[in-house]
Short mmCIF file of C-alpha atoms and ligand atoms in Angstrom, two decimals:
data_model
loop_
_atom_site.label_atom_id
_atom_site.label_comp_id
_atom_site.label_asym_id
_atom_site.label_seq_id
_atom_site.Cartn_x
_atom_site.Cartn_y
_atom_site.Cartn_z
CA UNK A 368 -0.10 0.02 0.01
CA UNK A 369 1.28 3.36 -1.01
CA UNK A 370 0.35 6.51 0.84
CA UNK A 371 -1.21 7.75 -2.37
CA UNK A 372 -3.76 4.82 -2.39
CA UNK A 373 -5.40 5.50 0.78
CA UNK A 374 -4.43 9.27 1.57
CA UNK A 375 -5.96 11.39 2.42
CA UNK A 376 -9.11 9.74 3.85
CA UNK A 377 -10.58 12.83 4.54
CA UNK A 378 -13.84 14.34 3.06
CA UNK A 379 -13.69 16.42 -0.31
CA UNK A 380 -15.67 19.38 0.18
CA UNK A 381 -15.52 22.75 -2.01
CA UNK A 382 -12.28 21.66 -3.59
CA UNK A 383 -10.52 20.87 0.03
CA UNK A 384 -9.73 17.87 2.04
CA UNK A 385 -11.15 17.98 5.46
CA UNK A 386 -11.82 15.99 8.66
CA UNK A 387 -15.33 15.61 9.73
CA UNK A 388 -16.56 18.37 11.59
CA UNK A 389 -16.51 15.98 14.97
CA UNK A 390 -13.41 14.46 14.02
CA UNK A 391 -15.10 10.83 13.54
CA UNK A 392 -13.17 8.17 11.55
CA UNK A 393 -13.81 4.77 10.16
CA UNK A 394 -12.00 1.56 9.58
CA UNK A 395 -11.77 0.37 6.17
CA UNK A 396 -11.19 -3.41 5.78
CA UNK A 397 -9.41 -5.60 3.47
CA UNK A 398 -11.87 -8.43 2.84
CA UNK A 399 -9.10 -10.88 1.70
CA UNK A 400 -7.91 -10.77 5.22
CA UNK A 401 -10.26 -9.44 7.31
CA UNK A 402 -7.85 -6.73 8.27
CA UNK A 403 -8.09 -3.04 8.78
CA UNK A 404 -6.17 -1.27 6.18
CA UNK A 405 -6.67 2.33 6.61
CA UNK A 406 -9.56 4.92 7.89
CA UNK A 407 -11.49 7.43 6.42
CA UNK A 408 -13.27 10.31 7.99
CA UNK A 409 -16.85 9.45 8.96
CA UNK A 410 -19.45 12.50 7.81
CA UNK A 411 -21.98 13.83 10.02
CA UNK A 412 -25.09 16.17 9.27
CA UNK A 413 -22.91 19.39 9.42
CA UNK A 414 -20.27 17.90 7.00
CA UNK A 415 -23.13 16.83 4.45
CA UNK A 416 -24.54 20.42 5.03
CA UNK A 417 -21.10 21.80 3.96
CA UNK A 418 -20.71 19.75 1.18
CA UNK A 419 -24.25 20.51 -0.25
CA UNK A 420 -23.72 24.51 0.07
CA UNK A 421 -20.37 24.06 -1.58
CA UNK A 422 -22.39 22.04 -4.58
CA UNK A 423 -24.92 24.86 -4.48
CA UNK A 424 -22.47 27.63 -4.77
CA UNK A 425 -20.48 25.93 -7.34
CA UNK A 426 -23.76 25.50 -9.37
CA UNK A 427 -25.07 28.92 -8.76
CA UNK A 428 -21.66 30.66 -9.86
CA UNK A 429 -21.91 29.06 -13.09
CA UNK A 430 -18.28 27.90 -13.22
CA UNK A 431 -19.48 24.72 -14.62
CA UNK A 432 -23.10 24.99 -15.43
CA UNK A 433 -22.04 28.20 -17.65
CA UNK A 434 -19.57 26.29 -19.45
CA UNK A 435 -20.76 25.16 -22.91
CA UNK A 436 -21.36 21.40 -23.39
CA UNK A 437 -18.32 21.02 -25.54
CA UNK A 438 -16.24 22.64 -22.87
CA UNK A 439 -17.66 20.24 -20.52
CA UNK A 440 -17.07 17.43 -22.53
CA UNK A 441 -13.23 18.32 -23.09
CA UNK A 442 -12.75 18.07 -19.18
CA UNK A 443 -14.73 14.77 -18.97
CA UNK A 444 -12.56 13.43 -21.99
CA UNK A 445 -9.48 14.27 -19.67
CA UNK A 446 -11.22 12.39 -16.81
CA UNK A 447 -11.27 9.28 -18.77
CA UNK A 448 -7.68 9.70 -19.85
CA UNK A 449 -6.55 10.26 -16.31
CA UNK A 450 -8.42 7.07 -15.27
CA UNK A 451 -6.55 4.90 -17.77
CA UNK A 452 -3.27 6.76 -17.01
CA UNK A 453 -4.07 5.70 -13.27
CA UNK A 454 -5.44 2.25 -14.02
CA UNK A 455 -2.91 0.44 -12.01
CA UNK A 456 -3.29 2.38 -8.91
CA UNK A 457 -7.14 2.50 -9.29
CA UNK A 458 -7.37 -1.22 -9.87
CA UNK A 459 -5.38 -2.09 -6.94
CA UNK A 460 -7.18 0.25 -4.85
CA UNK A 461 -10.69 -1.23 -5.83
CA UNK A 462 -9.19 -4.73 -5.49
CA UNK A 463 -7.94 -3.98 -1.74
CA UNK A 464 -11.34 -2.05 -0.67
CA UNK A 465 -13.84 -4.39 -2.19
CA UNK A 466 -11.76 -7.80 -2.71
CA UNK A 467 -12.37 -8.10 -6.37
CA UNK A 468 -9.79 -10.14 -8.30
CA UNK A 469 -7.24 -7.45 -9.84
CA UNK A 470 -7.75 -8.84 -12.99
CA UNK A 471 -11.49 -8.10 -13.28
CA UNK A 472 -10.63 -4.57 -11.66
CA UNK A 473 -8.53 -3.63 -14.65
CA UNK A 474 -10.74 -5.27 -17.36
CA UNK A 475 -14.08 -4.29 -16.20
CA UNK A 476 -14.06 -1.51 -13.37
CA UNK A 477 -11.42 0.62 -14.51
CA UNK A 478 -12.14 0.15 -18.46
CA UNK A 479 -15.68 0.81 -18.17
CA UNK A 480 -15.38 3.78 -15.71
CA UNK A 481 -12.90 5.15 -18.43
CA UNK A 482 -15.04 4.34 -21.28
CA UNK A 483 -18.37 5.88 -19.37
CA UNK A 484 -16.66 9.12 -18.69
CA UNK A 485 -15.29 9.31 -22.45
CA UNK A 486 -19.24 8.49 -23.55
CA UNK A 487 -20.43 11.28 -21.06
CA UNK A 488 -17.97 13.72 -22.91
CA UNK A 489 -19.49 12.87 -26.12
CA UNK A 490 -22.94 13.14 -24.62
CA UNK A 491 -22.20 16.95 -23.33
CA UNK A 492 -21.16 17.75 -26.81
CA UNK A 493 -24.49 16.67 -28.15
CA UNK A 494 -26.71 17.97 -25.51
CA UNK A 495 -29.29 20.29 -27.33
CA UNK A 496 -33.05 21.45 -27.36
CA UNK A 497 -35.25 21.29 -30.39
CA UNK A 498 -37.28 23.66 -32.26
CA UNK A 499 -40.89 22.77 -32.46
CA UNK A 500 -43.23 23.61 -35.25
CA UNK A 501 -46.55 24.80 -33.81
CA UNK A 502 -49.64 27.01 -35.58
CA UNK A 503 -48.87 29.99 -32.94
CA UNK A 504 -47.41 32.71 -34.86
CA UNK A 505 -44.16 32.03 -32.61
CA UNK A 506 -40.71 30.67 -32.47
CA UNK A 507 -40.84 27.69 -30.12
CA UNK A 508 -37.80 25.81 -29.07
CA UNK A 509 -36.78 23.91 -25.92
CA UNK A 510 -33.66 23.96 -23.78
CA UNK A 511 -32.22 21.12 -21.93
CA UNK A 512 -31.08 22.57 -18.52
CA UNK A 513 -29.40 20.90 -15.80
CA UNK A 514 -31.24 20.18 -12.48
CA UNK A 515 -28.66 21.52 -10.00
CA UNK A 516 -27.25 19.76 -7.24
CA UNK A 517 -27.26 16.00 -7.47
CA UNK A 518 -26.76 13.37 -4.41
CA UNK A 519 -25.47 10.56 -5.73
CA UNK A 520 -25.46 7.54 -3.35
CA UNK A 521 -23.87 4.36 -4.26
CA UNK A 522 -23.49 0.96 -3.27
CA UNK A 523 -20.44 -1.35 -2.05
CA UNK A 524 -20.11 -3.73 -5.14
CA UNK A 525 -18.96 -1.71 -8.14
CA UNK A 526 -17.84 1.70 -6.23
CA UNK A 527 -15.84 3.07 -9.29
CA UNK A 528 -18.25 2.39 -12.13
CA UNK A 529 -21.48 3.18 -10.16
CA UNK A 530 -20.08 6.45 -8.99
CA UNK A 531 -19.07 7.13 -12.71
CA UNK A 532 -22.41 6.43 -14.01
CA UNK A 533 -23.91 9.41 -11.97
CA UNK A 534 -21.30 11.68 -11.67
CA UNK A 535 -20.35 11.65 -15.49
CA UNK A 536 -23.96 12.43 -16.69
CA UNK A 537 -24.66 14.66 -14.12
CA UNK A 538 -21.68 16.80 -14.84
CA UNK A 539 -22.07 16.36 -18.63
CA UNK A 540 -25.51 18.02 -18.43
CA UNK A 541 -23.99 20.84 -16.28
CA UNK A 542 -25.10 19.83 -12.52
CA UNK A 543 -22.96 19.83 -9.48
CA UNK A 544 -22.88 16.69 -7.28
CA UNK A 545 -22.28 15.48 -3.62
CA UNK A 546 -21.36 11.84 -3.74
CA UNK A 547 -21.86 9.42 -0.67
CA UNK A 548 -19.82 6.12 -1.37
CA UNK A 549 -20.91 2.95 0.41
CA UNK A 550 -20.03 2.87 3.95
CA UNK A 551 -17.38 -0.05 3.49
CA UNK A 552 -15.81 0.93 0.04
CA UNK A 553 -15.12 4.67 0.05
CA UNK A 554 -11.31 4.62 -1.56
CA UNK A 555 -11.97 4.88 -5.14
CA UNK A 556 -14.41 7.85 -4.53
CA UNK A 557 -11.56 9.82 -2.84
CA UNK A 558 -9.26 8.67 -5.40
CA UNK A 559 -11.55 10.14 -8.20
CA UNK A 560 -11.79 13.31 -6.47
CA UNK A 561 -8.37 13.85 -7.20
CA UNK A 562 -8.41 12.88 -10.64
CA UNK A 563 -11.57 15.10 -11.19
CA UNK A 564 -9.65 18.00 -10.03
CA UNK A 565 -6.47 17.30 -12.14
CA UNK A 566 -8.84 17.15 -15.37
CA UNK A 567 -10.15 20.44 -14.59
CA UNK A 568 -13.40 20.06 -12.70
CA UNK A 569 -13.77 23.38 -10.82
CA UNK A 570 -13.84 23.19 -6.80
CA UNK A 571 -17.04 22.44 -5.28
CA UNK A 572 -18.34 20.82 -8.49
CA UNK A 573 -17.88 17.26 -7.07
CA UNK A 574 -17.91 16.81 -3.36
CA UNK A 575 -17.15 13.57 -1.84
CA UNK A 576 -18.70 12.68 1.75
CA UNK A 577 -17.69 9.26 3.24
CA UNK A 578 -19.92 7.96 5.87
CA UNK A 579 -22.73 5.47 6.89
CA UNK A 580 -26.20 5.48 5.27
CA UNK A 581 -28.30 6.00 8.41
CA UNK A 582 -26.19 9.29 9.03
CA UNK A 583 -24.59 10.71 6.18
CA UNK A 584 -26.72 9.23 3.52
CA UNK A 585 -29.86 10.01 5.34
CA UNK A 586 -28.56 13.87 5.78
CA UNK A 587 -28.19 13.77 2.12
CA UNK A 588 -31.27 12.52 1.16
CA UNK A 589 -33.41 14.99 3.30
CA UNK A 590 -31.06 18.11 2.51
CA UNK A 591 -33.33 20.81 0.99
CA UNK A 592 -30.45 22.10 -1.08
CA UNK A 593 -30.62 18.79 -3.04
CA UNK A 594 -32.47 19.01 -6.45
CA UNK A 595 -31.89 15.33 -7.63
CA UNK A 596 -31.23 11.90 -5.89
CA UNK A 597 -29.47 9.44 -7.92
CA UNK A 598 -29.60 6.21 -5.79
CA UNK A 599 -28.16 2.46 -6.53
CA UNK A 600 -28.60 -0.15 -3.73
CA UNK A 601 -30.72 -2.41 -2.26
CA UNK A 602 -34.50 -2.50 -2.64
CA UNK A 603 -35.36 -1.78 1.08
CA UNK A 604 -33.08 1.36 1.37
CA UNK A 605 -34.20 2.41 -2.25
CA UNK A 606 -37.98 2.12 -1.21
CA UNK A 607 -37.05 4.57 1.78
CA UNK A 608 -34.94 7.09 -0.35
CA UNK A 609 -37.61 7.24 -2.81
CA UNK A 610 -40.28 7.75 -0.18
CA UNK A 611 -38.07 10.83 1.27
CA UNK A 612 -37.64 12.18 -2.37
CA UNK A 613 -41.39 11.80 -2.99
CA UNK A 614 -42.10 13.80 0.10
CA UNK A 615 -39.99 16.54 -1.15
CA UNK A 616 -41.35 16.19 -4.71
CA UNK A 617 -37.23 15.60 -6.01
CA UNK A 618 -36.84 13.80 -9.19
CA UNK A 619 -35.19 10.23 -8.55
CA UNK A 620 -33.29 7.48 -10.23
CA UNK A 621 -33.44 4.20 -8.50
CA UNK A 622 -31.14 1.37 -9.50
CA UNK A 623 -32.14 -1.28 -6.87
CA UNK A 624 -31.74 -4.99 -6.29
CA UNK A 625 -31.95 -7.92 -8.76
CA UNK A 626 -32.45 -11.83 -9.09
CA UNK A 627 -32.15 -12.54 -12.94
CA UNK A 628 -33.15 -15.66 -14.36
CA UNK A 629 -31.14 -17.23 -16.97
CA UNK A 630 -33.27 -19.45 -19.47
CA UNK A 631 -31.51 -22.35 -21.19
CA UNK A 632 -33.75 -23.92 -24.06
CA UNK A 633 -33.09 -27.36 -25.21
CA UNK A 634 -31.45 -26.15 -28.62
CA UNK A 635 -28.69 -23.86 -26.72
CA UNK A 636 -25.12 -24.38 -27.33
CA UNK A 637 -24.43 -26.03 -24.33
CA UNK A 638 -20.61 -25.74 -24.47
CA UNK A 639 -21.04 -22.01 -24.72
CA UNK A 640 -23.90 -21.90 -22.25
CA UNK A 641 -21.90 -23.40 -19.36
CA UNK A 642 -19.29 -20.53 -19.62
CA UNK A 643 -22.20 -17.79 -19.55
CA UNK A 644 -23.96 -19.61 -16.85
CA UNK A 645 -20.72 -19.80 -14.61
CA UNK A 646 -19.98 -16.00 -15.57
CA UNK A 647 -23.42 -14.91 -14.69
CA UNK A 648 -23.47 -16.11 -11.02
CA UNK A 649 -19.72 -15.84 -10.07
CA UNK A 650 -18.97 -12.59 -11.88
CA UNK A 651 -17.74 -10.28 -8.95
CA UNK A 652 -18.40 -13.06 -6.38
CA UNK A 653 -22.01 -13.07 -6.93
CA UNK A 654 -22.08 -9.53 -5.72
CA UNK A 655 -23.61 -8.36 -9.40
CA UNK A 656 -27.11 -6.65 -9.25
CA UNK A 657 -27.44 -8.00 -12.59
CA UNK A 658 -26.05 -11.56 -11.92
CA UNK A 659 -27.94 -14.40 -13.10
CA UNK A 660 -28.29 -16.61 -9.89
CA UNK A 661 -31.53 -18.33 -10.98
CA UNK A 662 -31.07 -20.95 -13.77
CA UNK A 663 -34.08 -22.25 -15.77
CA UNK A 664 -33.07 -25.39 -18.12
CA UNK A 665 -35.44 -27.01 -20.37
CA UNK A 666 -35.97 -30.66 -18.98
CA UNK A 667 -34.52 -32.42 -21.80
CA UNK A 668 -31.26 -30.79 -21.17
CA UNK A 669 -31.58 -30.19 -17.29
CA UNK A 670 -29.63 -33.32 -15.95
CA UNK A 671 -26.95 -32.93 -18.43
CA UNK A 672 -26.04 -29.09 -17.65
CA UNK A 673 -26.55 -29.71 -14.06
CA UNK A 674 -23.71 -32.27 -14.32
CA UNK A 675 -21.30 -30.41 -16.30
CA UNK A 676 -21.66 -27.79 -13.67
CA UNK A 677 -21.01 -30.14 -10.84
CA UNK A 678 -17.77 -30.96 -12.70
CA UNK A 679 -17.02 -27.36 -13.80
CA UNK A 680 -17.74 -25.02 -11.01
CA UNK A 681 -15.33 -26.75 -8.49
CA UNK A 682 -12.73 -25.81 -11.19
CA UNK A 683 -13.42 -21.83 -10.84
CA UNK A 684 -10.15 -20.27 -9.53
CA UNK A 685 -11.30 -18.91 -5.93
CA UNK A 686 -8.69 -17.09 -3.74
CA UNK A 687 -6.27 -14.17 -3.35
CA UNK A 688 -7.63 -11.39 -5.36
CA UNK A 689 -4.07 -10.15 -6.09
CA UNK A 690 -3.55 -13.21 -8.08
CA UNK A 691 -4.01 -12.47 -11.62
CA UNK A 692 -5.48 -15.98 -12.03
CA UNK A 693 -8.21 -15.54 -9.56
CA UNK A 694 -11.84 -15.22 -10.87
CA UNK A 695 -13.68 -15.41 -7.64
CA UNK A 696 -12.30 -13.30 -4.58
CA UNK A 697 -13.62 -13.02 -1.20
CA UNK A 698 -16.94 -11.32 -0.39
CA UNK A 699 -16.60 -7.44 0.34
CA UNK A 700 -17.60 -7.92 3.91
CA UNK A 701 -18.40 -10.38 6.93
CA UNK A 702 -22.00 -9.51 6.91
CA UNK A 703 -22.31 -10.50 3.13
CA UNK A 704 -20.74 -13.77 3.60
CA UNK A 705 -22.93 -14.36 6.56
CA UNK A 706 -26.11 -13.62 4.54
CA UNK A 707 -24.85 -16.34 1.87
CA UNK A 708 -24.14 -18.65 4.77
CA UNK A 709 -27.63 -18.15 6.05
CA UNK A 710 -29.21 -18.74 2.38
CA UNK A 711 -27.62 -21.99 2.00
CA UNK A 712 -28.45 -23.18 5.29
CA UNK A 713 -31.99 -22.21 4.31
CA UNK A 714 -31.76 -23.94 0.96
CA UNK A 715 -30.92 -27.05 2.97
CA UNK A 716 -33.96 -26.75 5.05
CA UNK A 717 -36.22 -25.94 2.15
CA UNK A 718 -35.32 -29.25 0.36
CA UNK A 719 -32.40 -28.25 -1.87
CA UNK A 720 -29.91 -30.59 -2.99
CA UNK A 721 -26.14 -28.91 -2.81
CA UNK A 722 -24.53 -30.05 -5.98
CA UNK A 723 -21.23 -28.51 -5.28
CA UNK A 724 -19.73 -25.90 -2.78
CA UNK A 725 -22.15 -24.95 0.06
CA UNK A 726 -19.14 -23.91 2.41
CA UNK A 727 -16.96 -20.90 3.12
CA UNK A 728 -13.35 -21.43 2.21
CA UNK A 729 -10.94 -20.78 5.00
CA UNK A 730 -8.04 -18.77 3.38
CA UNK A 731 -6.29 -16.02 5.09
CA UNK A 732 -9.01 -14.72 7.57
CA UNK A 733 -10.85 -13.64 4.41
CA UNK A 734 -14.46 -13.69 3.65
CA UNK A 735 -14.50 -16.34 1.12
CA UNK A 736 -17.27 -18.71 -0.12
CA UNK A 737 -17.22 -21.45 -2.72
CA UNK A 738 -19.47 -21.08 -5.71
CA UNK A 739 -22.52 -23.14 -5.22
CA UNK A 740 -24.71 -24.83 -7.09
CA UNK A 741 -28.32 -25.91 -5.73
CA UNK A 742 -30.65 -27.90 -7.40
CA UNK A 743 -34.28 -29.11 -6.47
CA UNK A 744 -35.79 -25.96 -4.66
CA UNK A 745 -39.44 -25.31 -5.43
CA UNK A 746 -39.87 -21.91 -6.89
CA UNK A 747 -41.68 -20.32 -4.07
CA UNK A 748 -38.72 -20.99 -1.85
CA UNK A 749 -36.99 -17.80 -0.19
CA UNK A 750 -33.74 -18.77 -1.53
CA UNK A 751 -35.07 -18.63 -5.19
CA UNK A 752 -37.06 -15.69 -4.64
CA UNK A 753 -34.86 -13.39 -2.52
CA UNK A 754 -31.51 -11.46 -3.60
CA UNK A 755 -28.67 -13.53 -1.95
CA UNK A 756 -26.13 -11.36 -3.41
CA UNK A 757 -23.34 -14.14 -3.41
CA UNK A 758 -21.72 -17.13 -5.63
CA UNK A 759 -24.95 -19.24 -5.59
CA UNK A 760 -26.88 -20.57 -8.41
CA UNK A 761 -30.27 -22.37 -8.17
CA UNK A 762 -31.55 -24.76 -10.96
CA UNK A 763 -35.07 -25.45 -11.83
CA UNK A 764 -36.56 -27.44 -14.62
CA UNK A 765 -38.76 -26.14 -17.20
CA UNK A 766 -41.41 -27.97 -19.68
CA UNK A 767 -42.40 -24.91 -21.96
CA UNK A 768 -41.60 -21.38 -23.12
CA UNK A 769 -44.68 -20.29 -21.14
CA UNK A 770 -43.56 -21.83 -17.95
CA UNK A 771 -39.95 -20.47 -18.62
CA UNK A 772 -41.47 -17.07 -19.10
CA UNK A 773 -43.66 -17.59 -15.99
CA UNK A 774 -40.77 -18.73 -13.87
CA UNK A 775 -38.61 -16.22 -14.93
CA UNK A 776 -40.94 -13.31 -13.92
CA UNK A 777 -42.07 -14.86 -10.70
CA UNK A 778 -39.82 -12.96 -8.49
CA UNK A 779 -40.34 -9.18 -7.27
CA UNK A 780 -37.16 -8.13 -9.29
CA UNK A 781 -36.87 -7.25 -12.82
CA UNK A 782 -33.34 -5.90 -13.65
CA UNK A 783 -31.59 -8.43 -16.02
CA UNK A 784 -32.48 -11.70 -17.94
CA UNK A 785 -30.84 -13.87 -20.08
CA UNK A 786 -31.76 -16.44 -22.84
CA UNK A 787 -29.61 -19.40 -24.26
CA UNK A 788 -31.20 -20.55 -27.72
CA UNK A 789 -30.14 -20.99 -31.12
CA UNK A 790 -33.69 -20.13 -32.51
CA UNK A 791 -33.75 -16.47 -33.43
CA UNK A 792 -37.24 -15.96 -33.43
CA UNK A 793 -37.75 -17.42 -29.86
CA UNK A 794 -34.96 -15.47 -28.69
CA UNK A 795 -36.57 -12.15 -29.65
CA UNK A 796 -40.07 -13.29 -28.66
CA UNK A 797 -38.95 -14.63 -25.24
CA UNK A 798 -36.97 -11.24 -24.73
CA UNK A 799 -40.11 -9.17 -25.46
CA UNK A 800 -41.91 -11.16 -22.79
CA UNK A 801 -39.36 -11.07 -19.86
CA UNK A 802 -39.88 -8.40 -17.39
CA UNK A 803 -36.59 -6.91 -17.21
CA UNK A 804 -34.68 -3.88 -17.96
CA UNK A 805 -31.94 -5.39 -19.97
CA UNK A 806 -31.91 -9.17 -21.73
CA UNK A 807 -28.78 -10.71 -22.65
CA UNK A 808 -28.99 -13.38 -25.65
CA UNK A 809 -26.33 -16.15 -25.83
CA UNK A 810 -23.77 -14.67 -23.11
CA UNK A 811 -24.13 -12.53 -20.06
CA UNK A 812 -23.11 -9.27 -18.64
CA UNK A 813 -22.57 -7.72 -21.96
CA UNK A 814 -22.28 -3.95 -20.73
CA UNK A 815 -21.45 -0.87 -22.69
CA UNK A 816 -21.76 2.86 -21.75
CA UNK A 817 -23.76 3.22 -24.79
CA UNK A 818 -26.34 0.87 -23.88
CA UNK A 819 -29.01 1.72 -20.95
CA UNK A 820 -29.53 -0.43 -18.08
CA UNK A 821 -31.87 -0.39 -15.22
CA UNK A 822 -35.01 -1.89 -13.69
CA UNK A 823 -38.70 -2.55 -13.58
CA UNK A 824 -40.72 -3.78 -10.57
CA UNK A 825 -38.71 -4.01 -7.50
CA UNK A 826 -35.56 -3.21 -9.19
CA UNK A 827 -36.33 0.31 -9.39
CA UNK A 828 -36.79 2.99 -12.48
CA UNK A 829 -34.51 5.50 -14.49
CA UNK A 830 -31.93 4.22 -16.48
CA UNK A 831 -28.17 4.72 -16.45
CA UNK A 832 -25.75 4.60 -19.49
CA UNK A 833 -26.94 5.45 -22.70
CA UNK A 834 -28.33 8.94 -23.96
CA UNK A 835 -31.06 8.03 -21.40
CA UNK A 836 -28.81 8.80 -18.51
CA UNK A 837 -28.24 12.15 -19.56
CA UNK A 838 -32.02 12.86 -20.06
CA UNK A 839 -32.28 11.87 -16.17
CA UNK A 840 -29.78 14.71 -15.17
CA UNK A 841 -31.71 17.53 -17.39
CA UNK A 842 -34.95 19.16 -17.34
CA UNK A 843 -36.87 20.70 -20.42
CA UNK A 844 -37.45 24.39 -20.46
CA UNK A 845 -39.79 25.63 -23.39
CA UNK A 846 -39.46 29.23 -24.86
CA UNK A 847 -41.98 30.73 -27.15
CA UNK A 848 -41.25 34.03 -28.95
CA UNK A 849 -43.95 36.05 -30.29
CA UNK A 850 -43.46 36.74 -34.06
CA UNK A 851 -46.13 39.36 -34.15
P1 NAD B 607 -27.59 -0.40 0.49
O1 NAD B 607 -28.91 -0.37 0.00
O2 NAD B 607 -27.32 -1.05 1.90
O3 NAD B 607 -26.48 0.81 0.48
C1 NAD B 607 -26.61 1.85 -0.84
C2 NAD B 607 -26.06 2.94 -0.35
O4 NAD B 607 -27.15 3.46 0.38
C3 NAD B 607 -24.75 2.95 0.57
O5 NAD B 607 -23.92 4.22 0.20
C4 NAD B 607 -25.36 3.36 1.89
O6 NAD B 607 -24.51 3.90 2.78
C5 NAD B 607 -26.62 4.12 1.60
N1 NAD B 607 -27.62 4.06 2.61
C6 NAD B 607 -28.07 3.16 3.42
N2 NAD B 607 -29.06 3.62 4.45
C7 NAD B 607 -29.38 4.84 4.00
C8 NAD B 607 -30.34 5.95 4.19
N3 NAD B 607 -30.98 5.57 5.38
N4 NAD B 607 -30.48 6.76 3.91
C9 NAD B 607 -29.27 7.34 2.71
N5 NAD B 607 -28.54 6.27 2.09
C10 NAD B 607 -28.47 5.07 2.78
O7 NAD B 607 -26.98 -1.62 -0.61
P2 NAD B 607 -25.49 -2.19 -0.63
O8 NAD B 607 -25.52 -3.38 0.17
O9 NAD B 607 -24.41 -1.32 -0.67
O10 NAD B 607 -25.42 -2.70 -2.01
C11 NAD B 607 -26.23 -3.94 -2.72
C12 NAD B 607 -27.26 -3.67 -3.38
O11 NAD B 607 -27.31 -2.64 -4.49
C13 NAD B 607 -27.86 -5.09 -3.73
O12 NAD B 607 -29.31 -4.87 -3.65
C14 NAD B 607 -27.85 -4.75 -5.40
O13 NAD B 607 -28.58 -5.60 -6.32
C15 NAD B 607 -28.01 -3.23 -5.42
N6 NAD B 607 -27.33 -2.80 -6.56
C16 NAD B 607 -28.00 -2.45 -7.67
C17 NAD B 607 -27.49 -2.03 -8.94
C18 NAD B 607 -28.25 -1.55 -10.15
O14 NAD B 607 -27.83 -1.11 -11.01
N7 NAD B 607 -29.65 -1.59 -10.21
C19 NAD B 607 -26.05 -2.07 -8.94
C20 NAD B 607 -25.31 -2.25 -7.95
C21 NAD B 607 -25.85 -2.76 -6.93
#
């Protein structure tokens, strides 16, 4: 660990690093060893208030919102370049903080974050209103204006990407931001504050308050100086955040939990399917809102696929996230590991058969769990219906396309979904019937900043990525000029 990786561990408000007003600090734990690696400031309501005021002042003085889209885009482009130039440090930091395999951090987290800022730079260039034809004797046009101060609240599992997917479009549109990263994974947010400043983002435009959800998050949610809430996290906290925002009539984007179904039809290419199935449930150690933990398999290939998985899954490299060959690292924290353990115990009680895994892996005091496959659970079991958020796959057979769709749509969630089939007509037909914000066909987790994602039902509303994300950080003003 170099000092640069964790320092300064203070709040970033109005372009300055500062301790919390009451001096509170909290530990940051390396999940691969269960050991404290550093501490960061823990913001209280007074700090959140200072951050929102700084963001408001920066918004009102026009140093950012007054720039042209092209000028903002140029700076966002520089952010992308700086992320790439600092890829090794950022990847190491994200791996240390979350326990993600270093190879994944480089290939996915850092790469996607840079691509996203680059994409947002292009969106900033293309931000424009429209002229509207009207029978009025008038020139009518719309302007796309920023919303003001955005509160960005992010979860523990993809800290860098999910902060960027809010800060990028918010800045592209001319807003200012107060970012509260997840309690347990705050490090890349602090590092990014440096890079944003280095790229030319003016003081106060992005502020970072590290701290807990119930204190710092709640203060940010309720702050009257916030104009929009961009939230990614659990459905339970999102429901609460949306109700607070509703009371204050503030616009929100809600990216919430998931429990995606992965449908394998009898005509699927099974060799390719196995790779996609394993990726879908072990990616990011299963701590992936868009992961595929529910495998639905056409009965004629159910037993074959299950036995291939029983052979293949134990061979997935689990271990020290610093090793380049590691595919599955530890869970990000002890409470996440316990949740997985409890659900696998529950699966045993609910009549599930553990095909492989089903236990912790004792390694260096870290929070490891072996990738686990469970067959034979009824569809209404809690383990099938709830979001477990760990490397656990349940497998269920189906007998018809209608049954597959009904099972897929049977949980409260609707974030992602996937289909394995060689039948093109079926692929498109079923994609249209699945209640999900994104459907992958013949692979999993194909994500790109140009392609929007987001949820339906209890997985939330609003979209990140794509031009849809920019729209969520702007409001339309109409101007009508009399020609009389
Ligand atoms: P979480 O809901 O516990 O926390 C998310 C954020 O909300 C954190 O920053 C937390 O500190 C904050 N928070 C907690 N209580 C708060 C309160 N009272 N007021 C304001 N903020 C508060 O979620 P998590 O455990 O960090 O993340 C995992 C969850 O996030 C999973 O459910 C996962 O599916 C979901 N997720 C969704 C997406 C998506 O795009 N839909 C992406 C990643 C994760």
